[in-house]
């Protein structure tokens, strides 16, 4: 399980995200200040999530969550805003899609 602690939505408060290996999801907890977090929000990803990082993939000024799975990279655009489209999965070169031989 990977954990990411960072202001993901740009509101100045620290948010928490983790890769939920058994649930095939990335889970986000928005920061509420004073060490408190809001209700969790799960983002379903393809494959078993192992690592998390952030980058502004589409250059819109908002951080996007990148979830590394065994053979796929899932990109969750502006995931922390709560208004993001479903994650998009990309096959990592040299790997096979989960469930295929």
JSON list of C-alpha atoms in Angstrom, two decimals:
[
{"chain": "A", "resi": 1, "resn": "UNK", "atom": "CA", "xyz": [0.00, 0.00, 0.00]},
{"chain": "A", "resi": 2, "resn": "UNK", "atom": "CA", "xyz": [1.34, 3.41, -0.96]},
{"chain": "A", "resi": 3, "resn": "UNK", "atom": "CA", "xyz": [0.33, 6.61, 0.84]},
{"chain": "A", "resi": 4, "resn": "UNK", "atom": "CA", "xyz": [0.50, 10.16, -0.48]},
{"chain": "A", "resi": 5, "resn": "UNK", "atom": "CA", "xyz": [0.18, 13.17, 1.84]},
{"chain": "A", "resi": 6, "resn": "UNK", "atom": "CA", "xyz": [-0.13, 16.46, -0.05]},
{"chain": "A", "resi": 7, "resn": "UNK", "atom": "CA", "xyz": [-2.49, 19.29, -0.94]},
{"chain": "A", "resi": 8, "resn": "UNK", "atom": "CA", "xyz": [-4.14, 17.57, -3.91]},
{"chain": "A", "resi": 9, "resn": "UNK", "atom": "CA", "xyz": [-7.01, 19.97, -4.58]},
{"chain": "A", "resi": 10, "resn": "UNK", "atom": "CA", "xyz": [-5.25, 23.32, -4.18]},
{"chain": "A", "resi": 11, "resn": "UNK", "atom": "CA", "xyz": [-7.22, 24.52, -1.15]},
{"chain": "A", "resi": 12, "resn": "UNK", "atom": "CA", "xyz": [-4.12, 24.86, 1.04]},
{"chain": "A", "resi": 13, "resn": "UNK", "atom": "CA", "xyz": [-5.04, 21.90, 3.27]},
{"chain": "A", "resi": 14, "resn": "UNK", "atom": "CA", "xyz": [-3.17, 18.61, 3.36]},
{"chain": "A", "resi": 15, "resn": "UNK", "atom": "CA", "xyz": [-5.08, 15.73, 1.75]},
{"chain": "A", "resi": 16, "resn": "UNK", "atom": "CA", "xyz": [-4.43, 12.00, 2.08]},
{"chain": "A", "resi": 17, "resn": "UNK", "atom": "CA", "xyz": [-4.52, 9.37, -0.67]},
{"chain": "A", "resi": 18, "resn": "UNK", "atom": "CA", "xyz": [-3.67, 5.70, -0.57]},
{"chain": "A", "resi": 19, "resn": "UNK", "atom": "CA", "xyz": [-3.61, 2.74, -2.91]},
{"chain": "A", "resi": 20, "resn": "UNK", "atom": "CA", "xyz": [-6.11, 0.16, -1.67]},
{"chain": "A", "resi": 21, "resn": "UNK", "atom": "CA", "xyz": [-4.59, -3.03, -3.05]},
{"chain": "A", "resi": 22, "resn": "UNK", "atom": "CA", "xyz": [-7.43, -5.38, -2.15]},
{"chain": "A", "resi": 23, "resn": "UNK", "atom": "CA", "xyz": [-10.12, -3.03, -3.43]},
{"chain": "A", "resi": 24, "resn": "UNK", "atom": "CA", "xyz": [-8.56, -2.06, -6.80]},
{"chain": "A", "resi": 25, "resn": "UNK", "atom": "CA", "xyz": [-9.00, 1.58, -5.89]},
{"chain": "A", "resi": 26, "resn": "UNK", "atom": "CA", "xyz": [-7.22, 4.75, -4.92]},
{"chain": "A", "resi": 27, "resn": "UNK", "atom": "CA", "xyz": [-8.87, 6.30, -1.88]},
{"chain": "A", "resi": 28, "resn": "UNK", "atom": "CA", "xyz": [-8.83, 10.05, -1.25]},
{"chain": "A", "resi": 29, "resn": "UNK", "atom": "CA", "xyz": [-9.47, 11.80, 2.06]},
{"chain": "A", "resi": 30, "resn": "UNK", "atom": "CA", "xyz": [-9.83, 15.58, 1.65]},
{"chain": "A", "resi": 31, "resn": "UNK", "atom": "CA", "xyz": [-8.14, 17.67, 4.33]},
{"chain": "A", "resi": 32, "resn": "UNK", "atom": "CA", "xyz": [-10.42, 19.69, 6.59]},
{"chain": "A", "resi": 33, "resn": "UNK", "atom": "CA", "xyz": [-7.70, 21.39, 8.66]},
{"chain": "A", "resi": 34, "resn": "UNK", "atom": "CA", "xyz": [-6.46, 20.85, 12.20]},
{"chain": "A", "resi": 35, "resn": "UNK", "atom": "CA", "xyz": [-5.46, 17.27, 11.30]},
{"chain": "A", "resi": 36, "resn": "UNK", "atom": "CA", "xyz": [-9.00, 16.26, 10.31]},
{"chain": "A", "resi": 37, "resn": "UNK", "atom": "CA", "xyz": [-10.05, 14.63, 7.05]},
{"chain": "A", "resi": 38, "resn": "UNK", "atom": "CA", "xyz": [-13.38, 14.43, 5.23]},
{"chain": "A", "resi": 39, "resn": "UNK", "atom": "CA", "xyz": [-15.23, 11.33, 4.08]},
{"chain": "A", "resi": 40, "resn": "UNK", "atom": "CA", "xyz": [-13.21, 8.99, 1.85]},
{"chain": "A", "resi": 41, "resn": "UNK", "atom": "CA", "xyz": [-13.80, 8.89, -1.89]},
{"chain": "A", "resi": 42, "resn": "UNK", "atom": "CA", "xyz": [-12.76, 5.76, -3.78]},
{"chain": "A", "resi": 43, "resn": "UNK", "atom": "CA", "xyz": [-11.62, 5.90, -7.41]},
{"chain": "A", "resi": 44, "resn": "UNK", "atom": "CA", "xyz": [-11.85, 2.49, -9.04]},
{"chain": "A", "resi": 45, "resn": "UNK", "atom": "CA", "xyz": [-8.74, 1.62, -11.06]},
{"chain": "A", "resi": 46, "resn": "UNK", "atom": "CA", "xyz": [-7.96, -1.33, -13.31]},
{"chain": "A", "resi": 47, "resn": "UNK", "atom": "CA", "xyz": [-5.57, -3.76, -11.67]},
{"chain": "A", "resi": 48, "resn": "UNK", "atom": "CA", "xyz": [-4.05, -3.78, -8.22]},
{"chain": "A", "resi": 49, "resn": "UNK", "atom": "CA", "xyz": [-2.78, -0.33, -7.24]},
{"chain": "A", "resi": 50, "resn": "UNK", "atom": "CA", "xyz": [0.74, -0.27, -5.88]},
{"chain": "A", "resi": 51, "resn": "UNK", "atom": "CA", "xyz": [2.14, 3.26, -6.16]},
{"chain": "A", "resi": 52, "resn": "UNK", "atom": "CA", "xyz": [0.82, 6.82, -6.24]},
{"chain": "A", "resi": 53, "resn": "UNK", "atom": "CA", "xyz": [2.21, 10.08, -7.51]},
{"chain": "A", "resi": 54, "resn": "UNK", "atom": "CA", "xyz": [0.84, 13.38, -8.79]},
{"chain": "A", "resi": 55, "resn": "UNK", "atom": "CA", "xyz": [1.51, 15.56, -11.81]},
{"chain": "A", "resi": 56, "resn": "UNK", "atom": "CA", "xyz": [-0.40, 18.09, -13.89]},
{"chain": "A", "resi": 57, "resn": "UNK", "atom": "CA", "xyz": [-0.76, 15.71, -16.85]},
{"chain": "A", "resi": 58, "resn": "UNK", "atom": "CA", "xyz": [-3.11, 17.86, -18.93]},
{"chain": "A", "resi": 59, "resn": "UNK", "atom": "CA", "xyz": [-1.56, 21.25, -18.03]},
{"chain": "A", "resi": 60, "resn": "UNK", "atom": "CA", "xyz": [-4.81, 22.67, -16.61]},
{"chain": "A", "resi": 61, "resn": "UNK", "atom": "CA", "xyz": [-3.16, 23.85, -13.40]},
{"chain": "A", "resi": 62, "resn": "UNK", "atom": "CA", "xyz": [-4.70, 21.08, -11.25]},
{"chain": "A", "resi": 63, "resn": "UNK", "atom": "CA", "xyz": [-2.86, 18.05, -9.96]},
{"chain": "A", "resi": 64, "resn": "UNK", "atom": "CA", "xyz": [-3.83, 14.68, -11.43]},
{"chain": "A", "resi": 65, "resn": "UNK", "atom": "CA", "xyz": [-3.40, 11.43, -9.52]},
{"chain": "A", "resi": 66, "resn": "UNK", "atom": "CA", "xyz": [-1.35, 8.71, -11.22]},
{"chain": "A", "resi": 67, "resn": "UNK", "atom": "CA", "xyz": [-1.86, 5.20, -9.88]},
{"chain": "A", "resi": 68, "resn": "UNK", "atom": "CA", "xyz": [0.68, 2.54, -10.82]},
{"chain": "A", "resi": 69, "resn": "UNK", "atom": "CA", "xyz": [-0.73, -0.97, -10.96]},
{"chain": "A", "resi": 70, "resn": "UNK", "atom": "CA", "xyz": [1.01, -4.24, -11.81]},
{"chain": "A", "resi": 71, "resn": "UNK", "atom": "CA", "xyz": [0.79, -3.72, -15.58]},
{"chain": "A", "resi": 72, "resn": "UNK", "atom": "CA", "xyz": [-1.19, -0.49, -15.99]},
{"chain": "A", "resi": 73, "resn": "UNK", "atom": "CA", "xyz": [-0.93, 3.19, -15.16]},
{"chain": "A", "resi": 74, "resn": "UNK", "atom": "CA", "xyz": [-4.27, 4.76, -14.27]},
{"chain": "A", "resi": 75, "resn": "UNK", "atom": "CA", "xyz": [-4.59, 8.53, -14.62]},
{"chain": "A", "resi": 76, "resn": "UNK", "atom": "CA", "xyz": [-7.25, 10.20, -12.49]},
{"chain": "A", "resi": 77, "resn": "UNK", "atom": "CA", "xyz": [-7.65, 13.75, -13.82]},
{"chain": "A", "resi": 78, "resn": "UNK", "atom": "CA", "xyz": [-8.14, 16.37, -11.08]},
{"chain": "A", "resi": 79, "resn": "UNK", "atom": "CA", "xyz": [-9.16, 13.50, -8.80]},
{"chain": "A", "resi": 80, "resn": "UNK", "atom": "CA", "xyz": [-9.22, 15.50, -5.57]},
{"chain": "A", "resi": 81, "resn": "UNK", "atom": "CA", "xyz": [-11.71, 18.06, -6.89]},
{"chain": "A", "resi": 82, "resn": "UNK", "atom": "CA", "xyz": [-14.58, 15.56, -6.88]},
{"chain": "A", "resi": 83, "resn": "UNK", "atom": "CA", "xyz": [-15.48, 16.54, -10.43]},
{"chain": "A", "resi": 84, "resn": "UNK", "atom": "CA", "xyz": [-13.18, 14.24, -12.35]},
{"chain": "A", "resi": 85, "resn": "UNK", "atom": "CA", "xyz": [-14.03, 11.83, -15.17]},
{"chain": "A", "resi": 86, "resn": "UNK", "atom": "CA", "xyz": [-13.44, 8.09, -14.64]},
{"chain": "A", "resi": 87, "resn": "UNK", "atom": "CA", "xyz": [-9.75, 7.11, -14.51]},
{"chain": "A", "resi": 88, "resn": "UNK", "atom": "CA", "xyz": [-8.08, 6.23, -17.81]},
{"chain": "A", "resi": 89, "resn": "UNK", "atom": "CA", "xyz": [-5.76, 3.19, -17.84]},
{"chain": "A", "resi": 90, "resn": "UNK", "atom": "CA", "xyz": [-2.68, 2.86, -20.01]},
{"chain": "A", "resi": 91, "resn": "UNK", "atom": "CA", "xyz": [-0.82, -0.40, -20.55]},
{"chain": "A", "resi": 92, "resn": "UNK", "atom": "CA", "xyz": [2.80, -0.20, -19.42]},
{"chain": "A", "resi": 93, "resn": "UNK", "atom": "CA", "xyz": [5.04, -1.21, -22.37]},
{"chain": "A", "resi": 94, "resn": "UNK", "atom": "CA", "xyz": [6.13, -4.84, -22.16]},
{"chain": "A", "resi": 95, "resn": "UNK", "atom": "CA", "xyz": [3.32, -5.81, -19.80]},
{"chain": "A", "resi": 96, "resn": "UNK", "atom": "CA", "xyz": [0.07, -7.74, -20.32]},
{"chain": "A", "resi": 97, "resn": "UNK", "atom": "CA", "xyz": [-3.36, -6.63, -19.32]},
{"chain": "A", "resi": 98, "resn": "UNK", "atom": "CA", "xyz": [-4.63, -8.20, -16.09]},
{"chain": "A", "resi": 99, "resn": "UNK", "atom": "CA", "xyz": [-6.52, -11.43, -16.69]},
{"chain": "A", "resi": 100, "resn": "UNK", "atom": "CA", "xyz": [-4.94, -12.10, -20.07]},
{"chain": "A", "resi": 101, "resn": "UNK", "atom": "CA", "xyz": [-2.24, -14.67, -20.72]}
]
